[in-house]
Amino acid sequence: MRWKTSLTKIENEQEIIRGHNLQQLVQTKTFVEVIWLLLKGQLPNAAETRLANALFAAAIDHGVGAPSATVARMVASTGNSLHTAVAAGVQTLGERHGGAIEGAAEFFQENVNVTDVTGLVKSLKDKKNRIPGYGHKVLTHDHRADTLFTIAKETGGYGKHCTFAAAVGEALNKISSKPLPLNIDGAMGAIISDLGFDWCLAQGFFIIGRVPGLVAQVYEELTSGAGVRRLSEEEIEYIGQ
Ligand SMILES: CC(C)(COP(=O)(O)OP(=O)(O)OC[C@H]1O[C@@H](n2cnc3c(N)ncnc32)[C@H](O)[C@@H]1OP(=O)(O)O)[C@@H](O)C(=O)NCCC(=O)NCCS
């Protein structure tokens, strides 16, 4: 079996990652810098490192109520291992939770040059198409998105995709029946687009950021002594046939 890769090779008992010796990376670079190297093929500059660090930190956890944490803890509570429970949490990351970053980045990259943003948003609304990266189940304003955009501006990472995402948000909120804030997925999708990453890679950014949160949630569950989690009968509304 032959396999072509540009990521990593092991040669003379040394690991080479994207052309860099892993021992040197370990001694001189941060985890975030090495993640960037692996994903992009070159090391980030200081501004890119700060922005990438912010992206991962912003996604790290959103409480037990976030579906990924609820499911991960539920799976842990029924006697599964840490890795099984964390993997179950990752599997919940669909287009309405965490995974919207991919659709958002794709939408921004495909439409960034559209000049009639109001018309675009209205036509999607008329077709009842939801724009990924906007809206939130419990938040009317997502401060994580604001903070990320602030850091993007401070680091030179706020480009045409972020500008476009803000314009879409403005147009959408003029015609929506409820506040639809640019959410963390939307902000991350816009920023990674401005950083030159392919939208196909977008969900990886959310997963990398969220896994530490899931590990912490699962560990807390495993050591809590709470036992098996299940809905009580009072929480279930039986509607018959
Ligand atoms: C996150 C989300 C599921 C929350 O939904 P919700 O608060 O329960 O909102 P509802 O499903 O009740 O929708 C309310 C109205 O807003 C509209 N709406 C909600 N999100 C929308 C979006 N992203 N784009 C366009 N319209 C949207 C709905 O079509 C509905 O319109 P209507 O009143 O004219 O029928 C929803 O906003 C969504 O699907 N967003 C896109 C996916 C996303 O970004 N997910 C990441 C969340 S962190």
GROMACS .gro file of C-alpha atoms and ligand atoms in nm:
model
  289
    1MET     CA    1   0.000   0.000   0.000
    2ARG     CA    2   0.148   0.338  -0.102
    3TRP     CA    3   0.030   0.666   0.045
    4LYS     CA    4   0.130   1.018  -0.062
    5THR     CA    5   0.129   1.279   0.213
    6SER     CA    6   0.271   1.625   0.269
    7LEU     CA    7   0.201   1.624   0.644
    8THR     CA    8   0.438   1.410   0.845
    9LYS     CA    9   0.715   1.159   0.794
   10ILE     CA   10   0.936   0.968   1.032
   11GLU     CA   11   1.298   0.955   0.915
   12ASN     CA   12   1.603   0.842   1.108
   13GLU     CA   13   1.383   0.818   1.417
   14GLN     CA   14   1.290   1.187   1.385
   15GLU     CA   15   0.944   1.321   1.307
   16ILE     CA   16   0.927   1.583   1.029
   17ILE     CA   17   0.605   1.785   1.018
   18ARG     CA   18   0.553   1.997   0.708
   19GLY     CA   19   0.930   2.013   0.668
   20HIS     CA   20   0.999   2.106   1.032
   21ASN     CA   21   1.166   1.883   1.290
   22LEU     CA   22   0.914   1.805   1.562
   23GLN     CA   23   1.175   1.825   1.839
   24GLN     CA   24   1.250   2.185   1.740
   25LEU     CA   25   0.880   2.268   1.712
   26VAL     CA   26   0.819   2.128   2.060
   27GLN     CA   27   1.098   2.341   2.202
   28THR     CA   28   1.021   2.667   2.024
   29LYS     CA   29   0.656   2.680   1.915
   30THR     CA   30   0.316   2.681   2.084
   31PHE     CA   31   0.047   2.418   2.028
   32VAL     CA   32  -0.153   2.669   1.824
   33GLU     CA   33   0.144   2.746   1.599
   34VAL     CA   34   0.198   2.376   1.531
   35ILE     CA   35  -0.174   2.326   1.456
   36TRP     CA   36  -0.157   2.613   1.205
   37LEU     CA   37   0.158   2.463   1.048
   38LEU     CA   38  -0.014   2.128   1.007
   39LEU     CA   39  -0.333   2.277   0.858
   40LYS     CA   40  -0.178   2.547   0.641
   41GLY     CA   41   0.167   2.419   0.556
   42GLN     CA   42   0.357   2.713   0.698
   43LEU     CA   43   0.410   2.865   1.041
   44PRO     CA   44   0.189   3.161   1.138
   45ASN     CA   45   0.322   3.506   1.219
   46ALA     CA   46   0.258   3.658   1.564
   47ALA     CA   47  -0.071   3.824   1.463
   48GLU     CA   48  -0.204   3.504   1.304
   49THR     CA   49  -0.104   3.307   1.614
   50ARG     CA   50  -0.298   3.544   1.840
   51LEU     CA   51  -0.606   3.526   1.620
   52ALA     CA   52  -0.593   3.146   1.586
   53ASN     CA   53  -0.552   3.116   1.962
   54ALA     CA   54  -0.863   3.333   2.008
   55LEU     CA   55  -1.063   3.117   1.765
   56PHE     CA   56  -0.986   2.798   1.954
   57ALA     CA   57  -1.036   2.955   2.297
   58ALA     CA   58  -1.375   3.104   2.202
   59ALA     CA   59  -1.509   2.761   2.107
   60ILE     CA   60  -1.375   2.577   2.411
   61ASP     CA   61  -1.699   2.516   2.606
   62HIS     CA   62  -2.056   2.641   2.627
   63GLY     CA   63  -2.191   2.467   2.933
   64VAL     CA   64  -2.357   2.136   3.009
   65GLY     CA   65  -2.664   2.249   2.812
   66ALA     CA   66  -2.480   2.260   2.478
   67PRO     CA   67  -2.590   1.942   2.291
   68SER     CA   68  -2.233   1.816   2.250
   69ALA     CA   69  -2.168   1.839   2.625
   70THR     CA   70  -2.510   1.699   2.722
   71VAL     CA   71  -2.468   1.398   2.495
   72ALA     CA   72  -2.104   1.340   2.593
   73ARG     CA   73  -2.201   1.343   2.963
   74MET     CA   74  -2.502   1.121   2.902
   75VAL     CA   75  -2.282   0.866   2.725
   76ALA     CA   76  -2.025   0.885   3.007
   77SER     CA   77  -2.301   0.838   3.266
   78THR     CA   78  -2.402   0.504   3.117
   79GLY     CA   79  -2.062   0.353   3.185
   80ASN     CA   80  -1.862   0.431   2.873
   81SER     CA   81  -1.497   0.532   2.852
   82LEU     CA   82  -1.372   0.890   2.823
   83HIS     CA   83  -1.281   0.849   2.458
   84THR     CA   84  -1.621   0.700   2.367
   85ALA     CA   85  -1.805   0.980   2.544
   86VAL     CA   86  -1.590   1.258   2.392
   87ALA     CA   87  -1.636   1.104   2.045
   88ALA     CA   88  -2.015   1.097   2.101
   89GLY     CA   89  -2.002   1.468   2.184
   90VAL     CA   90  -1.808   1.543   1.865
   91GLN     CA   91  -2.068   1.348   1.667
   92THR     CA   92  -2.343   1.592   1.772
   93LEU     CA   93  -2.169   1.874   1.586
   94GLY     CA   94  -2.418   1.912   1.304
   95GLU     CA   95  -2.520   2.211   1.100
   96ARG     CA   96  -2.728   2.354   1.387
   97HIS     CA   97  -2.460   2.315   1.656
   98GLY     CA   98  -2.093   2.382   1.599
   99GLY     CA   99  -2.102   2.254   1.243
  100ALA     CA  100  -2.260   2.573   1.108
  101ILE     CA  101  -1.907   2.710   1.079
  102GLU     CA  102  -1.863   2.503   0.763
  103GLY     CA  103  -2.181   2.626   0.595
  104ALA     CA  104  -2.101   2.982   0.705
  105ALA     CA  105  -1.749   2.972   0.561
  106GLU     CA  106  -1.880   2.820   0.238
  107PHE     CA  107  -2.154   3.085   0.213
  108PHE     CA  108  -1.906   3.369   0.276
  109GLN     CA  109  -1.644   3.236   0.032
  110GLU     CA  110  -1.902   3.183  -0.244
  111ASN     CA  111  -2.087   3.514  -0.203
  112VAL     CA  112  -1.823   3.756  -0.076
  113ASN     CA  113  -1.821   3.952  -0.402
  114VAL     CA  114  -2.200   3.996  -0.415
  115THR     CA  115  -2.273   4.369  -0.409
  116ASP     CA  116  -2.649   4.354  -0.344
  117VAL     CA  117  -2.632   4.201   0.004
  118THR     CA  118  -2.987   4.308   0.093
  119GLY     CA  119  -3.123   4.141  -0.222
  120LEU     CA  120  -2.926   3.823  -0.155
  121VAL     CA  121  -3.052   3.798   0.203
  122LYS     CA  122  -3.410   3.871   0.101
  123SER     CA  123  -3.406   3.606  -0.173
  124LEU     CA  124  -3.278   3.346   0.076
  125LYS     CA  125  -3.541   3.448   0.329
  126ASP     CA  126  -3.814   3.422   0.062
  127LYS     CA  127  -3.697   3.068  -0.012
  128LYS     CA  128  -3.697   3.000   0.367
  129ASN     CA  129  -3.326   2.921   0.352
  130ARG     CA  130  -3.145   2.975   0.682
  131ILE     CA  131  -2.809   3.144   0.656
  132PRO     CA  132  -2.555   2.943   0.857
  133GLY     CA  133  -2.374   3.144   1.124
  134TYR     CA  134  -2.673   3.354   1.236
  135GLY     CA  135  -2.918   3.297   1.520
  136HIS     CA  136  -2.888   3.120   1.853
  137LYS     CA  137  -3.119   2.903   2.061
  138VAL     CA  138  -3.059   3.100   2.383
  139LEU     CA  139  -2.858   3.411   2.296
  140THR     CA  140  -2.994   3.728   2.137
  141HIS     CA  141  -2.639   3.857   2.107
  142ASP     CA  142  -2.328   3.641   2.082
  143HIS     CA  143  -2.047   3.827   2.257
  144ARG     CA  144  -1.798   3.562   2.151
  145ALA     CA  145  -1.850   3.676   1.792
  146ASP     CA  146  -1.789   4.041   1.892
  147THR     CA  147  -1.468   3.954   2.075
  148LEU     CA  148  -1.340   3.751   1.782
  149PHE     CA  149  -1.411   4.035   1.540
  150THR     CA  150  -1.235   4.282   1.775
  151ILE     CA  151  -0.926   4.061   1.785
  152ALA     CA  152  -0.947   4.011   1.407
  153LYS     CA  153  -0.941   4.390   1.363
  154GLU     CA  154  -0.648   4.426   1.605
  155THR     CA  155  -0.446   4.159   1.423
  156GLY     CA  156  -0.520   4.258   1.062
  157GLY     CA  157  -0.739   3.950   1.017
  158TYR     CA  158  -1.062   4.142   0.951
  159GLY     CA  159  -1.092   4.139   0.575
  160LYS     CA  160  -1.359   4.124   0.309
  161HIS     CA  161  -1.524   3.807   0.444
  162CYS     CA  162  -1.573   3.960   0.791
  163THR     CA  163  -1.703   4.281   0.634
  164PHE     CA  164  -1.944   4.076   0.424
  165ALA     CA  165  -2.058   3.871   0.727
  166ALA     CA  166  -2.136   4.190   0.920
  167ALA     CA  167  -2.332   4.331   0.623
  168VAL     CA  168  -2.533   4.008   0.592
  169GLY     CA  169  -2.612   4.024   0.965
  170GLU     CA  170  -2.736   4.379   0.933
  171ALA     CA  171  -2.958   4.297   0.634
  172LEU     CA  172  -3.092   3.978   0.793
  173ASN     CA  173  -3.187   4.146   1.119
  174LYS     CA  174  -3.387   4.412   0.935
  175ILE     CA  175  -3.628   4.146   0.803
  176SER     CA  176  -3.620   3.867   1.064
  177SER     CA  177  -3.901   3.799   1.313
  178LYS     CA  178  -3.649   3.769   1.600
  179PRO     CA  179  -3.290   3.879   1.665
  180LEU     CA  180  -3.050   3.663   1.464
  181PRO     CA  181  -2.704   3.754   1.591
  182LEU     CA  182  -2.392   3.659   1.406
  183ASN     CA  183  -2.297   3.360   1.622
  184ILE     CA  184  -1.962   3.206   1.704
  185ASP     CA  185  -1.980   2.975   1.401
  186GLY     CA  186  -2.045   3.271   1.173
  187ALA     CA  187  -1.763   3.479   1.318
  188MET     CA  188  -1.519   3.187   1.303
  189GLY     CA  189  -1.628   3.104   0.948
  190ALA     CA  190  -1.570   3.462   0.835
  191ILE     CA  191  -1.232   3.491   1.007
  192ILE     CA  192  -1.091   3.164   0.878
  193SER     CA  193  -1.208   3.266   0.530
  194ASP     CA  194  -1.011   3.590   0.564
  195LEU     CA  195  -0.716   3.386   0.688
  196GLY     CA  196  -0.724   3.193   0.361
  197PHE     CA  197  -0.851   2.856   0.483
  198ASP     CA  198  -1.072   2.641   0.260
  199TRP     CA  199  -1.431   2.615   0.393
  200CYS     CA  200  -1.397   2.234   0.378
  201LEU     CA  201  -1.157   2.264   0.672
  202ALA     CA  202  -1.381   2.495   0.874
  203GLN     CA  203  -1.546   2.241   1.102
  204GLY     CA  204  -1.203   2.124   1.209
  205PHE     CA  205  -1.147   2.460   1.377
  206PHE     CA  206  -1.457   2.415   1.590
  207ILE     CA  207  -1.372   2.055   1.675
  208ILE     CA  208  -1.014   2.141   1.775
  209GLY     CA  209  -1.144   2.423   1.996
  210ARG     CA  210  -1.427   2.223   2.158
  211VAL     CA  211  -1.254   1.892   2.237
  212PRO     CA  212  -1.081   2.024   2.554
  213GLY     CA  213  -1.423   2.138   2.679
  214LEU     CA  214  -1.573   1.796   2.610
  215VAL     CA  215  -1.283   1.623   2.786
  216ALA     CA  216  -1.342   1.842   3.094
  217GLN     CA  217  -1.720   1.783   3.083
  218VAL     CA  218  -1.678   1.406   3.052
  219TYR     CA  219  -1.415   1.389   3.325
  220GLU     CA  220  -1.643   1.584   3.558
  221GLU     CA  221  -1.928   1.344   3.477
  222LEU     CA  222  -1.715   1.033   3.526
  223THR     CA  223  -1.595   1.152   3.867
  224SER     CA  224  -1.923   1.305   3.984
  225GLY     CA  225  -2.086   0.991   4.117
  226ALA     CA  226  -2.413   1.110   3.959
  227GLY     CA  227  -2.496   0.770   3.813
  228VAL     CA  228  -2.701   0.707   3.499
  229ARG     CA  229  -2.867   1.014   3.351
  230ARG     CA  230  -3.214   0.980   3.205
  231LEU     CA  231  -3.523   1.195   3.167
  232SER     CA  232  -3.773   1.161   3.450
  233GLU     CA  233  -4.129   1.068   3.353
  234GLU     CA  234  -4.243   1.423   3.449
  235GLU     CA  235  -4.021   1.559   3.173
  236ILE     CA  236  -4.185   1.339   2.907
  237GLU     CA  237  -4.516   1.436   2.753
  238TYR     CA  238  -4.692   1.124   2.627
  239ILE     CA  239  -4.916   1.218   2.335
  240GLY     CA  240  -5.045   0.871   2.253
  241GLN     CA  241  -5.109   0.746   1.901
  242LIG     C1  242  -2.948   2.836   1.583
  242LIG     C2  243  -3.093   2.818   1.541
  242LIG     C3  244  -3.123   2.667   1.527
  242LIG     C4  245  -3.183   2.877   1.648
  242LIG     O1  246  -3.312   2.868   1.604
  242LIG     P1  247  -3.434   2.934   1.685
  242LIG     O2  248  -3.384   3.043   1.773
  242LIG     O3  249  -3.509   2.823   1.749
  242LIG     O4  250  -3.516   3.006   1.571
  242LIG     P2  251  -3.647   2.951   1.502
  242LIG     O5  252  -3.621   2.815   1.443
  242LIG     O6  253  -3.761   2.962   1.598
  242LIG     O7  254  -3.666   3.058   1.386
  242LIG     C5  255  -3.721   3.184   1.408
  242LIG     C6  256  -3.728   3.260   1.277
  242LIG     O8  257  -3.596   3.302   1.241
  242LIG     C7  258  -3.560   3.245   1.115
  242LIG     N1  259  -3.420   3.208   1.123
  242LIG     C8  260  -3.359   3.148   1.227
  242LIG     N2  261  -3.228   3.134   1.199
  242LIG     C9  262  -3.209   3.187   1.076
  242LIG    C10  263  -3.097   3.202   0.995
  242LIG     N3  264  -2.978   3.158   1.034
  242LIG     N4  265  -3.112   3.259   0.873
  242LIG    C11  266  -3.232   3.304   0.833
  242LIG     N5  267  -3.344   3.294   0.908
  242LIG    C12  268  -3.331   3.234   1.028
  242LIG    C13  269  -3.652   3.125   1.097
  242LIG     O9  270  -3.667   3.092   0.960
  242LIG    C14  271  -3.780   3.176   1.160
  242LIG    O10  272  -3.839   3.266   1.067
  242LIG     P3  273  -3.997   3.291   1.064
  242LIG    O11  274  -4.034   3.348   1.199
  242LIG    O12  275  -4.017   3.388   0.953
  242LIG    O13  276  -4.059   3.156   1.041
  242LIG    C15  277  -3.121   2.890   1.406
  242LIG    O14  278  -3.105   3.029   1.423
  242LIG    C16  279  -3.039   2.838   1.292
  242LIG    O15  280  -3.074   2.736   1.229
  242LIG     N6  281  -2.925   2.906   1.259
  242LIG    C17  282  -2.842   2.867   1.150
  242LIG    C18  283  -2.747   2.758   1.196
  242LIG    C19  284  -2.644   2.811   1.295
  242LIG    O16  285  -2.582   2.914   1.275
  242LIG     N7  286  -2.620   2.731   1.401
  242LIG    C20  287  -2.517   2.762   1.500
  242LIG    C21  288  -2.576   2.801   1.631
  242LIG     S1  289  -2.449   2.848   1.748
   0.00000   0.00000   0.00000
